[in-house]
Protein backbone atom coordinates (compact mmCIF):
# COMPACT_ATOMS: atom_id res chain seq x y z
CA MET A 1 -0.04 -0.12 -0.16
CA THR A 2 1.26 3.80 -0.88
CA PHE A 3 0.82 6.93 0.87
CA LYS A 4 -1.36 7.89 -2.50
CA GLU A 5 -3.60 4.68 -1.78
CA ILE A 6 -3.95 5.42 1.96
CA VAL A 7 -5.12 9.42 1.17
CA LYS A 8 -7.54 7.92 -1.63
CA GLN A 9 -9.41 5.22 0.56
CA SER A 10 -9.41 7.85 3.74
CA ASN A 11 -11.38 10.00 1.69
CA MET A 12 -9.05 12.94 2.88
CA THR A 13 -6.98 15.39 1.51
CA ILE A 14 -3.29 15.39 1.57
CA LYS A 15 -3.53 18.46 3.87
CA GLU A 16 -6.07 16.76 6.16
CA VAL A 17 -3.70 13.58 6.41
CA ALA A 18 -0.55 15.74 7.10
CA GLN A 19 -2.53 17.47 9.90
CA ARG A 20 -4.08 13.67 11.15
CA PHE A 21 -0.57 12.26 11.97
CA ASP A 22 1.13 15.82 12.55
CA ILE A 23 3.31 15.26 9.24
CA PRO A 24 4.68 18.13 7.48
CA TYR A 25 2.75 19.09 4.47
CA ARG A 26 5.76 18.95 2.27
CA THR A 27 6.75 15.65 2.99
CA ALA A 28 3.30 14.36 2.31
CA GLN A 29 3.16 15.71 -1.02
CA ASN A 30 6.80 14.13 -1.81
CA TRP A 31 5.24 11.01 -0.50
CA ASN A 32 1.77 11.58 -2.34
CA SER A 33 3.70 12.14 -5.42
CA GLU A 34 6.14 9.37 -5.17
CA GLN A 35 9.28 11.52 -5.29
CA ARG A 36 10.13 9.96 -1.72
CA SER A 37 8.67 7.00 -0.20
CA CYS A 38 7.17 6.56 3.35
CA ALA A 39 8.49 4.05 5.28
CA PRO A 40 6.21 0.68 5.44
CA TYR A 41 5.86 1.17 9.27
CA ILE A 42 4.14 4.43 9.04
CA LEU A 43 2.03 3.26 6.31
CA LYS A 44 1.03 0.29 8.64
CA MET A 45 0.47 2.73 11.22
CA MET A 46 -1.88 4.96 9.27
CA CYS A 47 -3.88 2.50 8.42
CA GLU A 48 -4.47 1.20 11.86
CA ILE A 49 -5.69 4.30 12.74
CA LEU A 50 -7.56 5.19 10.23
CA LYS A 51 -9.25 1.41 10.29
CA ILE A 52 -7.83 0.77 6.42
CA PRO A 53 -7.06 -2.68 5.76
CA TYR A 54 -3.23 -2.53 4.95
CA VAL A 55 -2.18 -4.74 1.68
CA ASP A 56 1.45 -5.51 1.48
């Protein structure tokens, strides 16, 4: 699962996800555009909190 998929499944904007998890907005933008990758443990944590099934 990617950050972009989490944003889509959460029905929130990139900005809202960034604010929810206290992530700098620019970092969230980079993860969303896949210029940088988010650590898998962070993606798993986000899925757990947002009640989204994590798919490896």
